Short mmCIF file of C-alpha atoms in Angstrom, two decimals:
data_model
loop_
_atom_site.label_atom_id
_atom_site.label_comp_id
_atom_site.label_asym_id
_atom_site.label_seq_id
_atom_site.Cartn_x
_atom_site.Cartn_y
_atom_site.Cartn_z
CA MET A 1 149.66 69.21 6.28
CA PRO A 2 146.55 70.72 7.86
CA LYS A 3 145.52 67.37 9.21
CA MET A 4 148.81 67.19 11.05
CA TYR A 5 148.34 70.40 12.90
CA LEU A 6 144.78 70.00 13.98
CA PRO A 7 145.64 67.58 16.81
CA VAL A 8 148.32 69.92 17.95
CA ALA A 9 145.82 72.67 17.87
CA GLY A 10 143.41 70.77 19.77
CA ALA A 11 145.89 69.89 22.50
CA ALA A 12 147.03 73.52 22.86
CA LEU A 13 143.40 74.45 23.27
CA LEU A 14 142.81 71.77 25.86
CA LEU A 15 145.93 72.68 27.80
CA LEU A 16 144.78 76.27 27.84
CA SER A 17 141.44 75.38 29.03
CA CYS A 18 142.88 73.16 31.99
CA GLY A 19 145.17 75.88 32.90
CA ASN A 20 142.26 78.49 33.07
CA ASN A 21 140.11 76.16 35.16
CA LYS A 22 143.02 75.45 37.71
CA LYS A 23 143.65 79.07 38.02
CA GLY A 24 139.87 79.76 38.54
CA GLY A 25 139.82 77.18 41.32
CA GLN A 26 142.64 78.75 43.11
CA ASP A 27 141.15 82.05 42.80
CA GLN A 28 137.85 80.69 44.36
CA ALA A 29 139.90 79.16 47.18
CA ASN A 30 142.01 82.35 47.69
CA GLY A 31 138.62 84.21 48.09
CA ALA A 32 137.44 81.98 50.89
CA LYS A 33 137.13 83.40 54.42
CA ASP A 34 139.08 82.04 57.33
CA TYR A 35 136.93 80.50 60.17
CA ALA A 36 137.79 78.87 63.36
CA VAL A 37 136.91 75.14 63.46
CA ILE A 38 137.14 72.58 66.10
CA SER A 39 136.99 68.76 65.90
CA LEU A 40 134.63 67.40 68.42
CA ALA A 41 135.82 65.01 71.03
CA PRO A 42 134.08 63.54 74.01
CA ILE A 43 134.95 65.02 77.41
CA LYS A 44 133.82 65.26 80.78
CA ALA A 45 131.17 68.07 81.40
CA THR A 46 128.36 69.11 83.74
CA ILE A 47 124.98 69.53 82.53
CA HIS A 48 122.56 71.61 84.68
CA TYR A 49 118.77 71.49 84.60
CA ASP A 50 116.89 74.63 85.60
CA TYR A 51 113.31 74.53 87.23
CA PRO A 52 111.24 77.58 88.23
CA ALA A 53 110.59 77.55 92.05
CA THR A 54 108.58 79.28 94.70
CA ILE A 55 110.07 79.93 98.19
CA GLN A 56 108.42 79.34 101.46
CA GLY A 57 109.83 79.62 104.91
CA GLN A 58 110.36 76.71 107.24
CA GLN A 59 107.08 77.79 108.97
CA VAL A 60 104.37 79.95 107.42
CA ILE A 61 101.81 80.79 110.08
CA GLU A 62 98.53 82.67 109.54
CA ILE A 63 97.92 84.86 112.57
CA ARG A 64 94.16 85.03 112.96
CA PRO A 65 91.67 86.23 115.70
CA LYS A 66 89.68 83.49 117.48
CA ILE A 67 87.11 86.05 118.61
CA ASP A 68 85.20 89.04 117.24
CA GLY A 69 86.38 92.59 118.21
CA TYR A 70 88.15 95.62 117.20
CA VAL A 71 92.03 95.83 116.77
CA LYS A 72 92.90 97.85 119.93
CA GLU A 73 96.76 97.87 119.62
CA ILE A 74 99.50 96.66 117.12
CA TYR A 75 102.79 96.16 118.69
CA VAL A 76 104.90 95.19 115.77
CA ASN A 77 105.76 96.51 112.28
CA GLU A 78 105.65 94.67 109.12
CA GLY A 79 108.86 92.88 108.45
CA ALA A 80 110.06 92.93 111.98
CA ASN A 81 111.83 89.83 113.55
CA VAL A 82 109.79 88.52 116.59
CA LYS A 83 110.51 85.88 119.12
CA LYS A 84 108.17 83.17 120.37
CA GLY A 85 105.61 84.66 123.05
CA GLN A 86 106.17 88.23 121.87
CA LEU A 87 102.96 90.42 122.13
CA LEU A 88 101.65 91.27 118.52
CA PHE A 89 97.97 92.50 118.95
CA THR A 90 95.33 93.15 121.28
CA ILE A 91 91.70 92.82 120.39
CA ASN A 92 89.02 95.09 122.27
CA ASN A 93 85.72 93.50 123.14
CA PRO A 94 84.15 94.30 126.52
CA GLU A 95 81.77 91.42 126.24
CA TYR A 96 84.58 89.01 127.15
CA GLU A 97 85.58 91.05 130.16
CA GLN A 98 82.03 91.19 131.46
CA ASN A 99 81.72 87.45 130.96
CA VAL A 100 84.50 86.80 133.30
CA VAL A 101 83.00 89.28 135.82
CA THR A 102 79.67 87.34 135.58
CA ALA A 103 81.20 83.99 135.79
CA ARG A 104 83.13 84.95 138.91
CA ALA A 105 79.93 86.24 140.62
CA ALA A 106 78.18 83.07 139.62
CA ILE A 107 80.98 81.05 141.25
CA LYS A 108 80.47 83.00 144.54
CA SER A 109 76.86 82.17 144.44
CA ALA A 110 77.43 78.67 143.80
CA VAL A 111 79.98 78.39 146.65
CA ALA A 112 77.21 79.93 149.02
CA ASP A 113 74.79 77.36 147.87
CA VAL A 114 77.14 74.47 148.40
CA ASN A 115 77.98 75.92 151.84
CA ALA A 116 74.35 76.01 152.80
CA ALA A 117 73.55 72.47 151.31
CA GLN A 118 76.53 71.23 153.42
CA MET A 119 75.12 72.86 156.44
CA ASP A 120 71.76 71.18 156.01
CA VAL A 121 73.47 67.79 155.72
CA ASN A 122 75.51 68.33 158.85
CA LYS A 123 72.40 69.41 160.73
CA VAL A 124 70.24 66.46 159.63
CA ARG A 125 72.74 63.75 160.04
CA PRO A 126 72.77 63.69 163.90
CA LEU A 127 69.03 63.81 164.09
CA VAL A 128 68.88 60.79 161.82
CA GLU A 129 71.44 59.00 163.78
CA LYS A 130 69.13 59.56 166.92
CA ASP A 131 66.03 58.55 165.01
CA ILE A 132 64.48 61.85 165.32
CA VAL A 133 63.99 62.33 161.76
CA SER A 134 63.72 59.90 158.94
CA LYS A 135 66.98 58.92 156.92
CA TYR A 136 65.12 60.13 153.78
CA GLN A 137 65.66 63.69 154.98
CA LEU A 138 69.41 63.09 155.09
CA GLU A 139 69.49 61.53 151.64
CA SER A 140 67.46 64.50 150.22
CA ALA A 141 69.77 66.96 151.96
CA GLN A 142 72.74 64.94 150.32
CA TYR A 143 71.23 65.20 146.90
CA THR A 144 70.68 68.76 147.37
CA LEU A 145 74.44 69.05 148.18
CA GLU A 146 75.50 67.30 145.21
CA ALA A 147 73.47 69.49 142.83
CA LYS A 148 74.92 72.40 144.44
CA GLN A 149 78.39 71.08 144.04
CA ALA A 150 77.65 70.28 140.20
CA ALA A 151 76.35 73.98 139.81
CA LEU A 152 79.73 75.23 141.32
CA ALA A 153 81.52 73.00 138.90
CA GLN A 154 79.65 74.38 136.06
CA ALA A 155 80.23 77.90 137.18
CA GLN A 156 83.78 77.25 137.51
CA ALA A 157 83.88 75.80 134.00
CA THR A 158 82.09 78.88 132.59
CA LEU A 159 84.71 81.15 134.26
CA ALA A 160 87.47 79.14 132.66
CA ASN A 161 85.96 79.43 129.33
CA ALA A 162 85.31 83.17 129.74
CA GLN A 163 88.95 83.66 130.80
CA THR A 164 90.04 81.63 127.76
CA ASN A 165 88.02 83.87 125.54
CA LEU A 166 89.41 86.93 127.15
CA GLY A 167 92.93 85.59 126.64
CA TYR A 168 92.19 85.54 123.02
CA THR A 169 92.00 89.30 122.99
CA ILE A 170 95.92 89.04 123.53
CA ILE A 171 97.71 87.68 120.44
CA LYS A 172 101.29 86.51 120.88
CA ALA A 173 103.70 85.09 118.34
CA PRO A 174 103.56 81.24 118.28
CA ALA A 175 107.11 80.88 117.07
CA ASP A 176 110.18 82.80 116.03
CA GLY A 177 109.92 84.43 112.62
CA VAL A 178 109.32 87.53 110.57
CA ILE A 179 106.14 89.37 110.38
CA GLY A 180 104.41 89.75 107.12
CA THR A 181 102.04 92.48 105.82
CA ILE A 182 99.32 93.75 108.38
CA PRO A 183 96.22 94.65 106.31
CA TYR A 184 94.15 95.85 109.35
CA LYS A 185 94.77 99.08 111.29
CA ILE A 186 93.80 100.11 114.76
CA GLY A 187 90.05 100.17 115.09
CA ALA A 188 89.35 97.75 112.42
CA LEU A 189 86.76 95.09 113.13
CA VAL A 190 88.00 91.66 112.90
CA SER A 191 86.58 88.14 113.56
CA SER A 192 87.33 84.29 113.15
CA THR A 193 85.66 84.36 110.03
CA SER A 194 87.57 87.21 108.39
CA THR A 195 88.91 86.71 104.85
CA GLU A 196 92.35 88.06 105.54
CA ALA A 197 94.60 87.11 108.44
CA LEU A 198 95.86 89.64 110.88
CA THR A 199 99.31 88.97 109.48
CA THR A 200 101.47 85.93 108.67
CA LEU A 201 104.62 84.72 110.60
CA SER A 202 107.35 83.22 108.69
CA ASN A 203 110.21 81.21 110.13
CA ILE A 204 112.94 81.65 107.61
CA GLY A 205 115.92 80.04 109.33
CA ASN A 206 115.55 77.45 106.47
CA VAL A 207 113.66 77.92 103.35
CA TYR A 208 112.07 75.44 100.98
CA ALA A 209 111.95 75.81 97.26
CA TYR A 210 109.06 73.99 95.63
CA PHE A 211 109.40 73.16 91.86
CA SER A 212 107.79 70.55 89.46
CA LEU A 213 108.89 68.13 87.02
CA ASN A 214 106.39 67.04 84.13
CA GLU A 215 105.75 63.39 83.40
CA LYS A 216 108.62 63.07 80.82
CA GLN A 217 111.08 64.78 83.02
CA LEU A 218 110.06 62.48 85.84
CA LEU A 219 110.48 59.34 83.78
CA ASP A 220 113.83 60.66 82.61
CA PHE A 221 114.92 61.28 86.11
CA SER A 222 113.80 57.81 87.23
CA GLU A 223 115.76 56.17 84.31
CA GLU A 224 119.02 58.03 84.98
CA MET A 225 119.28 57.86 88.83
CA PRO A 226 120.05 54.74 90.75
CA GLY A 227 117.72 53.41 93.31
CA ASN A 228 114.50 51.14 93.42
CA THR A 229 112.08 53.87 94.77
CA LEU A 230 111.68 57.54 93.99
CA GLU A 231 112.93 58.25 97.71
CA GLU A 232 116.02 56.30 97.03
CA LYS A 233 116.61 58.14 93.73
CA VAL A 234 116.27 61.51 95.31
CA LYS A 235 119.03 60.70 97.95
CA HIS A 236 121.44 60.29 95.28
CA LEU A 237 120.87 63.73 93.86
CA PRO A 238 123.73 66.13 94.35
CA GLU A 239 123.53 69.54 96.08
CA VAL A 240 121.61 72.00 94.16
CA THR A 241 121.91 75.59 93.47
CA MET A 242 119.33 78.43 93.75
CA VAL A 243 119.40 81.27 91.14
CA LEU A 244 117.86 84.34 92.68
CA ALA A 245 115.60 86.80 90.81
CA ASN A 246 118.36 89.15 89.95
CA GLY A 247 120.24 86.24 88.16
CA SER A 248 122.89 85.81 90.93
CA GLU A 249 123.50 82.36 92.47
CA TYR A 250 122.86 81.98 96.27
CA SER A 251 126.03 81.30 98.04
CA LEU A 252 124.77 78.29 100.07
CA LYS A 253 123.88 74.97 98.40
CA GLY A 254 120.53 73.25 99.01
CA LYS A 255 119.40 69.53 99.19
CA ILE A 256 116.42 67.91 97.54
CA GLU A 257 114.68 66.28 100.68
CA THR A 258 111.36 65.07 99.62
CA ALA A 259 109.27 64.51 96.37
CA SER A 260 105.76 63.78 95.65
CA GLY A 261 105.14 60.29 94.18
CA LEU A 262 101.99 61.47 92.55
CA ILE A 263 101.38 63.38 89.37
CA ALA A 264 98.84 66.03 89.81
CA THR A 265 96.04 65.39 87.27
CA ALA A 266 95.34 69.29 86.84
CA THR A 267 98.96 70.18 85.94
CA GLY A 268 100.52 66.91 84.97
CA THR A 269 103.43 67.56 87.20
CA ALA A 270 105.06 66.09 90.36
CA GLN A 271 106.30 68.37 92.98
CA PHE A 272 109.74 68.41 94.58
CA LYS A 273 111.18 70.39 97.61
CA ALA A 274 114.72 71.62 98.07
CA SER A 275 115.86 72.79 101.58
CA PHE A 276 118.36 75.82 101.82
CA PRO A 277 119.91 77.13 105.09
CA ASN A 278 118.97 80.80 105.37
CA PRO A 279 120.95 82.06 108.48
CA MET A 280 121.05 85.84 107.26
CA GLY A 281 117.42 85.90 106.16
CA LEU A 282 118.35 86.90 102.69
CA ILE A 283 115.74 84.52 101.13
CA LYS A 284 112.27 85.73 101.93
CA SER A 285 109.13 83.59 102.06
CA GLY A 286 107.09 84.08 98.93
CA ALA A 287 110.02 84.92 96.61
CA SER A 288 110.72 83.29 93.18
CA ALA A 289 113.87 81.50 92.13
CA ILE A 290 115.27 78.86 89.88
CA ILE A 291 116.51 75.59 91.21
CA ARG A 292 119.50 74.27 89.30
CA ILE A 293 120.31 70.58 89.35
CA PRO A 294 123.69 69.53 88.11
CA ARG A 295 124.54 66.32 86.64
CA SER A 296 127.97 65.08 85.28
CA GLU A 297 128.60 63.22 82.14
CA ASP A 298 131.98 61.40 81.43
CA SER A 299 131.67 61.44 77.67
CA ALA A 300 129.98 64.59 76.29
CA LEU A 301 130.20 66.53 73.08
CA VAL A 302 130.48 70.09 73.77
CA ILE A 303 130.33 73.25 71.69
CA PRO A 304 130.29 77.12 72.47
CA GLN A 305 126.76 78.42 72.36
CA GLY A 306 128.13 81.10 69.86
CA ALA A 307 128.86 78.34 67.49
CA THR A 308 125.07 77.74 67.10
CA TYR A 309 122.01 79.66 65.88
CA GLU A 310 118.30 79.31 66.21
CA LEU A 311 115.74 79.17 63.39
CA GLN A 312 112.10 78.37 63.92
CA ASP A 313 112.65 77.14 67.55
CA LYS A 314 115.33 74.71 66.36
CA ARG A 315 119.13 74.99 66.96
CA PHE A 316 121.68 74.60 64.38
CA ALA A 317 125.35 74.30 63.93
CA TYR A 318 127.74 74.36 60.84
CA ILE A 319 129.81 71.37 60.11
CA VAL A 320 132.70 71.39 57.71
CA THR A 321 133.02 68.75 54.81
CA LYS A 322 136.29 67.17 53.63
CA ASP A 323 136.20 69.77 50.85
CA ASN A 324 135.85 72.50 53.35
CA TYR A 325 132.29 73.51 52.59
CA THR A 326 129.77 74.31 55.30
CA ILE A 327 126.68 72.26 55.89
CA SER A 328 124.00 73.39 58.56
CA GLN A 329 123.15 70.60 61.02
CA ALA A 330 120.08 70.38 63.30
CA ILE A 331 121.20 69.69 66.86
CA LYS A 332 119.52 69.04 70.10
CA THR A 333 121.44 70.41 73.25
CA THR A 334 121.34 71.26 76.91
CA ALA A 335 123.25 74.15 78.67
CA ASN A 336 126.38 73.61 80.47
CA ASP A 337 126.35 75.00 84.04
CA ASN A 338 128.66 77.96 83.22
CA GLY A 339 126.29 79.29 80.68
CA GLN A 340 128.86 79.38 77.90
CA PHE A 341 128.56 75.91 76.30
CA PHE A 342 126.00 73.60 75.04
CA ILE A 343 126.20 69.86 75.50
CA VAL A 344 125.02 68.10 72.34
CA LYS A 345 122.35 65.44 72.91
CA SER A 346 121.86 64.57 69.22
CA GLY A 347 122.93 65.81 65.69
CA LEU A 348 126.61 65.75 65.89
CA LYS A 349 129.24 62.90 66.54
CA ALA A 350 132.87 62.67 67.54
CA GLY A 351 135.11 63.75 64.95
CA ASP A 352 132.77 66.31 63.35
CA LYS A 353 134.41 69.55 62.61
CA VAL A 354 132.28 72.55 63.76
CA VAL A 355 132.61 76.17 62.81
CA LEU A 356 133.12 78.15 66.03
CA GLU A 357 132.09 81.51 65.03
CA GLY A 358 129.96 83.42 62.57
CA ALA A 359 127.25 80.74 62.60
CA SER A 360 124.60 83.33 62.19
CA THR A 361 126.25 84.78 59.00
CA LEU A 362 127.30 81.49 57.20
CA ARG A 363 125.22 79.87 54.43
CA ASP A 364 125.02 76.19 53.35
CA SER A 365 127.73 75.23 50.72
CA THR A 366 130.06 78.06 51.58
CA LEU A 367 133.75 77.41 51.02
CA ILE A 368 135.84 78.34 53.87
CA LYS A 369 139.38 78.31 55.11
CA PRO A 370 139.22 76.15 58.27
CA ARG A 371 141.59 77.29 60.98
CA THR A 372 141.71 74.40 63.55
CA VAL A 373 141.62 75.61 67.16
CA SER A 374 142.93 73.38 70.08
CA ALA A 375 140.33 71.64 71.88
CA ASP A 376 142.22 71.80 75.15
CA SER A 377 142.31 75.74 75.06
CA LEU A 378 138.59 75.80 74.48
CA TYR A 379 137.50 73.16 76.96
CA GLN A 380 139.54 74.31 79.87
CA LYS A 381 136.85 76.88 80.63
CA ILE A 382 134.46 74.07 81.37
CA ASP A 383 134.10 72.86 84.93
#
């Protein structure tokens, strides 16, 4: 009899054990937290590439004195808008005024000498014609006249040079623009060899933003853009955006015009230039900015930036297994141009389920309750 009941007892114990295991699994699943999840699918998106840039005006002219002297007058203020030909400075040096006076006096003397020599020629010529004096006297008088005429020409050149130097004491604007800082004050001694310029004149009707690409970026650019030469590839670039120092975007778009075909050995970079209209003069020469170059992708995997986290300079996202467990996955990304999403370059594939929130608090092998979020509602925020 006991032998008959042993199998029955064993079966009862087995059933009880299985029931307890099933109940424990249900309790574990019931304790799992709810997380929003999205299934990745390729969409059309825009990537932007940001490059630090320095701004220069269309023209940046250093205003320097060409002569030595003291600053006599300053007719403009720092930051003033000036027109071409407008008076900026006067330099005081009596030497140049005296040189003009001396040169004019020398001309008067030379004119008198020429007139006297001409009178000698006029006096000797009829005597030679009448064979009263030798013809050599006429030739001598003519040579003297030519020498006096040359001396007059030299005196006139000296006057012109003195007047030119005197003109350098008056400094006018060579073009329209904005006056920069003025380091010298009235009475300061200046010269053509002074370290600092009197000021700078910037024409900022258009501004240029200079930025650089390293060798790898330049190679990637050359591979991605159509065209046989670098100049042809630049022409295919879209309009670019300037991000100002306060983080706002400049309202007018720019165009990349030229590019250096050489990589500077000192920096390992090639320089590019983008031109922006600046009709209101908002962008100042010497400012810093960021040049943002957009590029569209027809088939990109996109996730919100909040679905990722950084660890030791690497970026990760959590994917969900078939059994609803989380696994951290290293990914490489680039930012979307609205600053809210990452475009995944590697590490994820279409169909992967990614946890949308709480990535910084999750751990590997965490059982979750996935709550699928509509991709359309998420991606409609993307340009």
